[in-house]
Short mmCIF file of N, CA and C in Angstrom, two decimals:
data_model
loop_
_atom_site.label_atom_id
_atom_site.label_comp_id
_atom_site.label_asym_id
_atom_site.label_seq_id
_atom_site.Cartn_x
_atom_site.Cartn_y
_atom_site.Cartn_z
N UNK A 24 52.92 -89.03 -22.42
CA UNK A 24 51.65 -89.84 -22.10
C UNK A 24 50.55 -88.94 -21.91
N UNK A 25 50.77 -87.67 -21.65
CA UNK A 25 49.74 -86.61 -21.54
C UNK A 25 48.97 -86.46 -22.78
N UNK A 26 49.76 -86.60 -23.97
CA UNK A 26 49.01 -86.53 -25.18
C UNK A 26 48.14 -87.65 -25.43
N UNK A 27 48.48 -88.83 -25.05
CA UNK A 27 47.54 -90.05 -25.30
C UNK A 27 46.34 -89.67 -24.58
N UNK A 28 46.45 -89.27 -23.29
CA UNK A 28 45.32 -89.07 -22.49
C UNK A 28 44.43 -87.95 -23.01
N UNK A 29 44.97 -86.87 -23.66
CA UNK A 29 44.33 -85.93 -24.04
C UNK A 29 43.67 -86.01 -25.49
N UNK A 30 44.62 -86.59 -26.41
CA UNK A 30 44.16 -86.70 -27.75
C UNK A 30 43.89 -88.14 -28.24
N UNK A 31 44.29 -89.08 -27.54
CA UNK A 31 44.03 -90.53 -27.98
C UNK A 31 45.20 -91.17 -28.56
N UNK A 32 45.30 -92.54 -28.51
CA UNK A 32 46.68 -93.17 -28.92
C UNK A 32 46.55 -93.15 -30.48
N UNK A 33 47.66 -92.87 -31.03
CA UNK A 33 47.94 -92.92 -32.53
C UNK A 33 47.19 -91.75 -33.23
N UNK A 34 46.72 -90.70 -32.49
CA UNK A 34 45.91 -89.65 -33.07
C UNK A 34 46.84 -88.84 -34.22
N UNK A 35 48.06 -88.92 -33.97
CA UNK A 35 48.99 -88.10 -34.86
C UNK A 35 48.90 -88.67 -36.43
N UNK A 36 48.58 -89.87 -36.46
CA UNK A 36 48.42 -90.46 -37.83
C UNK A 36 47.34 -89.81 -38.65
N UNK A 37 46.37 -89.26 -38.03
CA UNK A 37 45.31 -88.56 -38.85
C UNK A 37 45.88 -87.48 -39.76
N UNK A 38 46.95 -86.77 -39.32
CA UNK A 38 47.34 -85.63 -40.16
C UNK A 38 48.83 -86.00 -40.62
N UNK A 39 49.20 -87.18 -40.70
CA UNK A 39 50.54 -87.43 -40.94
C UNK A 39 50.90 -87.25 -42.42
N UNK A 40 49.98 -87.25 -43.26
CA UNK A 40 50.23 -86.76 -44.77
C UNK A 40 49.87 -85.32 -45.08
N UNK A 41 49.40 -84.69 -44.03
CA UNK A 41 48.99 -83.36 -44.30
C UNK A 41 50.13 -82.25 -44.07
N UNK A 42 50.51 -81.66 -45.07
CA UNK A 42 51.70 -80.60 -44.92
C UNK A 42 51.38 -79.61 -43.93
N UNK A 43 50.20 -79.08 -43.91
CA UNK A 43 49.98 -77.93 -42.89
C UNK A 43 49.90 -78.39 -41.62
N UNK A 44 49.49 -79.57 -41.40
CA UNK A 44 49.38 -80.16 -40.04
C UNK A 44 50.85 -80.42 -39.46
N UNK A 45 51.69 -80.95 -40.46
CA UNK A 45 53.13 -81.10 -40.04
C UNK A 45 53.79 -79.76 -39.71
N UNK A 46 53.57 -78.77 -40.64
CA UNK A 46 54.11 -77.53 -40.27
C UNK A 46 53.68 -76.93 -38.99
N UNK A 47 52.48 -77.17 -38.58
CA UNK A 47 51.97 -76.71 -37.27
C UNK A 47 52.66 -77.45 -36.20
N UNK A 48 52.90 -78.96 -36.45
CA UNK A 48 53.63 -79.61 -35.37
C UNK A 48 54.97 -79.09 -35.30
N UNK A 49 55.71 -78.69 -36.29
CA UNK A 49 56.99 -78.19 -36.18
C UNK A 49 57.09 -76.84 -35.43
N UNK A 50 55.96 -76.03 -35.70
CA UNK A 50 55.86 -74.76 -34.96
C UNK A 50 55.70 -75.05 -33.46
N UNK A 51 54.87 -76.09 -33.16
CA UNK A 51 54.62 -76.42 -31.75
C UNK A 51 55.90 -77.04 -31.08
N UNK A 52 56.71 -77.73 -31.93
CA UNK A 52 57.95 -78.19 -31.29
C UNK A 52 58.89 -77.00 -31.00
N UNK A 53 58.84 -75.93 -31.92
CA UNK A 53 59.74 -74.75 -31.50
C UNK A 53 59.27 -74.09 -30.25
N UNK A 54 57.83 -73.94 -30.12
CA UNK A 54 57.42 -73.36 -28.89
C UNK A 54 57.88 -74.17 -27.63
N UNK A 55 57.83 -75.41 -27.80
CA UNK A 55 58.26 -76.16 -26.57
C UNK A 55 59.81 -76.18 -26.40
N UNK A 56 60.53 -76.11 -27.54
CA UNK A 56 61.99 -75.92 -27.32
C UNK A 56 62.32 -74.58 -26.70
N UNK A 57 61.75 -73.58 -27.06
CA UNK A 57 61.95 -72.19 -26.40
C UNK A 57 61.65 -72.29 -24.91
N UNK A 58 60.52 -72.83 -24.67
CA UNK A 58 60.16 -73.10 -23.10
C UNK A 58 61.14 -73.89 -22.39
N UNK A 59 61.76 -74.92 -23.01
CA UNK A 59 62.74 -75.84 -22.24
C UNK A 59 64.03 -75.01 -22.16
N UNK A 60 64.33 -74.21 -23.23
CA UNK A 60 65.59 -73.38 -23.08
C UNK A 60 65.43 -72.37 -21.99
N UNK A 61 64.25 -71.73 -21.87
CA UNK A 61 64.06 -70.73 -20.83
C UNK A 61 64.09 -71.36 -19.48
N UNK A 62 63.64 -72.57 -19.30
CA UNK A 62 63.62 -73.28 -18.00
C UNK A 62 65.07 -73.61 -17.62
N UNK A 63 65.70 -74.03 -18.49
CA UNK A 63 67.29 -74.49 -18.37
C UNK A 63 68.09 -73.18 -17.96
N UNK A 64 67.81 -72.08 -18.73
CA UNK A 64 68.52 -70.80 -18.75
C UNK A 64 68.31 -70.14 -17.20
N UNK A 65 67.10 -70.27 -16.76
CA UNK A 65 66.73 -69.71 -15.58
C UNK A 65 66.75 -70.65 -14.39
N UNK A 66 67.35 -71.78 -14.52
CA UNK A 66 67.46 -72.80 -13.51
C UNK A 66 66.02 -73.03 -12.92
N UNK A 67 65.11 -73.20 -13.74
CA UNK A 67 63.72 -73.50 -13.17
C UNK A 67 63.51 -75.04 -13.25
N UNK A 68 62.95 -75.58 -12.19
CA UNK A 68 62.58 -76.98 -12.25
C UNK A 68 61.71 -77.23 -13.39
N UNK A 69 62.17 -78.26 -14.12
CA UNK A 69 61.20 -78.54 -15.24
C UNK A 69 60.94 -80.06 -15.34
N UNK A 70 59.78 -80.33 -16.13
CA UNK A 70 59.50 -81.77 -16.35
C UNK A 70 60.04 -82.08 -17.63
N UNK A 71 59.87 -83.29 -18.14
CA UNK A 71 60.27 -83.69 -19.51
C UNK A 71 59.29 -83.41 -20.42
N UNK A 72 58.19 -82.83 -20.04
CA UNK A 72 57.00 -82.62 -21.09
C UNK A 72 57.54 -81.83 -22.33
N UNK A 73 58.24 -80.66 -22.09
CA UNK A 73 58.48 -79.72 -23.16
C UNK A 73 59.49 -80.50 -24.08
N UNK A 74 60.55 -81.16 -23.61
CA UNK A 74 61.53 -81.85 -24.50
C UNK A 74 60.85 -83.00 -25.07
N UNK A 75 59.95 -83.72 -24.49
CA UNK A 75 59.24 -84.85 -25.14
C UNK A 75 58.29 -84.40 -26.26
N UNK A 76 57.65 -83.21 -26.10
CA UNK A 76 56.99 -82.63 -27.23
C UNK A 76 57.85 -82.23 -28.48
N UNK A 77 59.06 -81.74 -28.15
CA UNK A 77 59.92 -81.48 -29.33
C UNK A 77 60.22 -82.64 -29.94
N UNK A 78 60.58 -83.75 -29.24
CA UNK A 78 60.98 -85.00 -29.91
C UNK A 78 59.92 -85.65 -30.65
N UNK A 79 58.67 -85.71 -30.13
CA UNK A 79 57.43 -86.34 -30.73
C UNK A 79 57.17 -85.57 -31.95
N UNK A 80 57.02 -84.19 -31.92
CA UNK A 80 56.67 -83.49 -33.03
C UNK A 80 57.73 -83.46 -34.18
N UNK A 81 58.91 -83.64 -33.86
CA UNK A 81 60.07 -83.81 -34.91
C UNK A 81 59.90 -85.14 -35.49
N UNK A 82 59.56 -86.07 -34.73
CA UNK A 82 59.45 -87.51 -35.26
C UNK A 82 58.21 -87.43 -36.27
N UNK A 83 57.18 -86.75 -36.01
CA UNK A 83 56.07 -86.61 -36.92
C UNK A 83 56.61 -86.08 -38.31
N UNK A 84 57.35 -85.17 -38.18
CA UNK A 84 57.93 -84.45 -39.41
C UNK A 84 58.74 -85.40 -40.16
N UNK A 85 59.59 -86.16 -39.45
CA UNK A 85 60.39 -87.13 -40.04
C UNK A 85 59.67 -88.24 -40.75
N UNK A 86 58.46 -88.70 -40.17
CA UNK A 86 57.71 -89.61 -40.66
C UNK A 86 56.95 -89.11 -42.03
N UNK A 87 56.63 -87.84 -42.04
CA UNK A 87 56.03 -87.16 -43.15
C UNK A 87 57.03 -87.16 -44.31
N UNK A 88 58.31 -86.75 -44.03
CA UNK A 88 59.39 -86.73 -44.99
C UNK A 88 59.49 -88.13 -45.69
N UNK A 89 59.60 -89.14 -44.78
CA UNK A 89 59.85 -90.47 -45.14
C UNK A 89 58.77 -90.94 -46.00
N UNK A 90 57.44 -90.75 -45.61
CA UNK A 90 56.34 -91.28 -46.35
C UNK A 90 56.06 -90.66 -47.62
N UNK A 91 56.52 -89.29 -47.66
CA UNK A 91 56.37 -88.47 -48.96
C UNK A 91 57.58 -88.23 -49.73
N UNK A 92 58.53 -89.10 -49.48
CA UNK A 92 59.87 -89.25 -50.22
C UNK A 92 60.57 -87.75 -50.29
N UNK A 93 60.60 -87.07 -49.15
CA UNK A 93 61.23 -85.81 -49.20
C UNK A 93 62.67 -85.95 -48.64
N UNK A 94 63.17 -87.23 -48.38
CA UNK A 94 64.58 -87.38 -48.01
C UNK A 94 65.19 -88.29 -48.88
N UNK A 95 66.49 -88.27 -48.96
CA UNK A 95 67.25 -89.21 -49.80
C UNK A 95 67.38 -90.51 -49.13
N UNK A 96 67.20 -91.57 -49.96
CA UNK A 96 67.42 -93.07 -49.44
C UNK A 96 68.67 -93.32 -48.71
#
């Protein structure tokens, strides 16, 4: 929900067919995944924001693959 507040609802669709945008989203997902791994490894209290960002950014990439026929049916 923080993303909606910050960027607006459905803003991800603006770059949904842009390969560079999707690659940036996947890089962003990796950054959040590393943050979550560090928090878990160090027994640091965490929110669900990092893992939610991983999930959302990966779903954007999945949508890109689907829309651009980069996956098998």
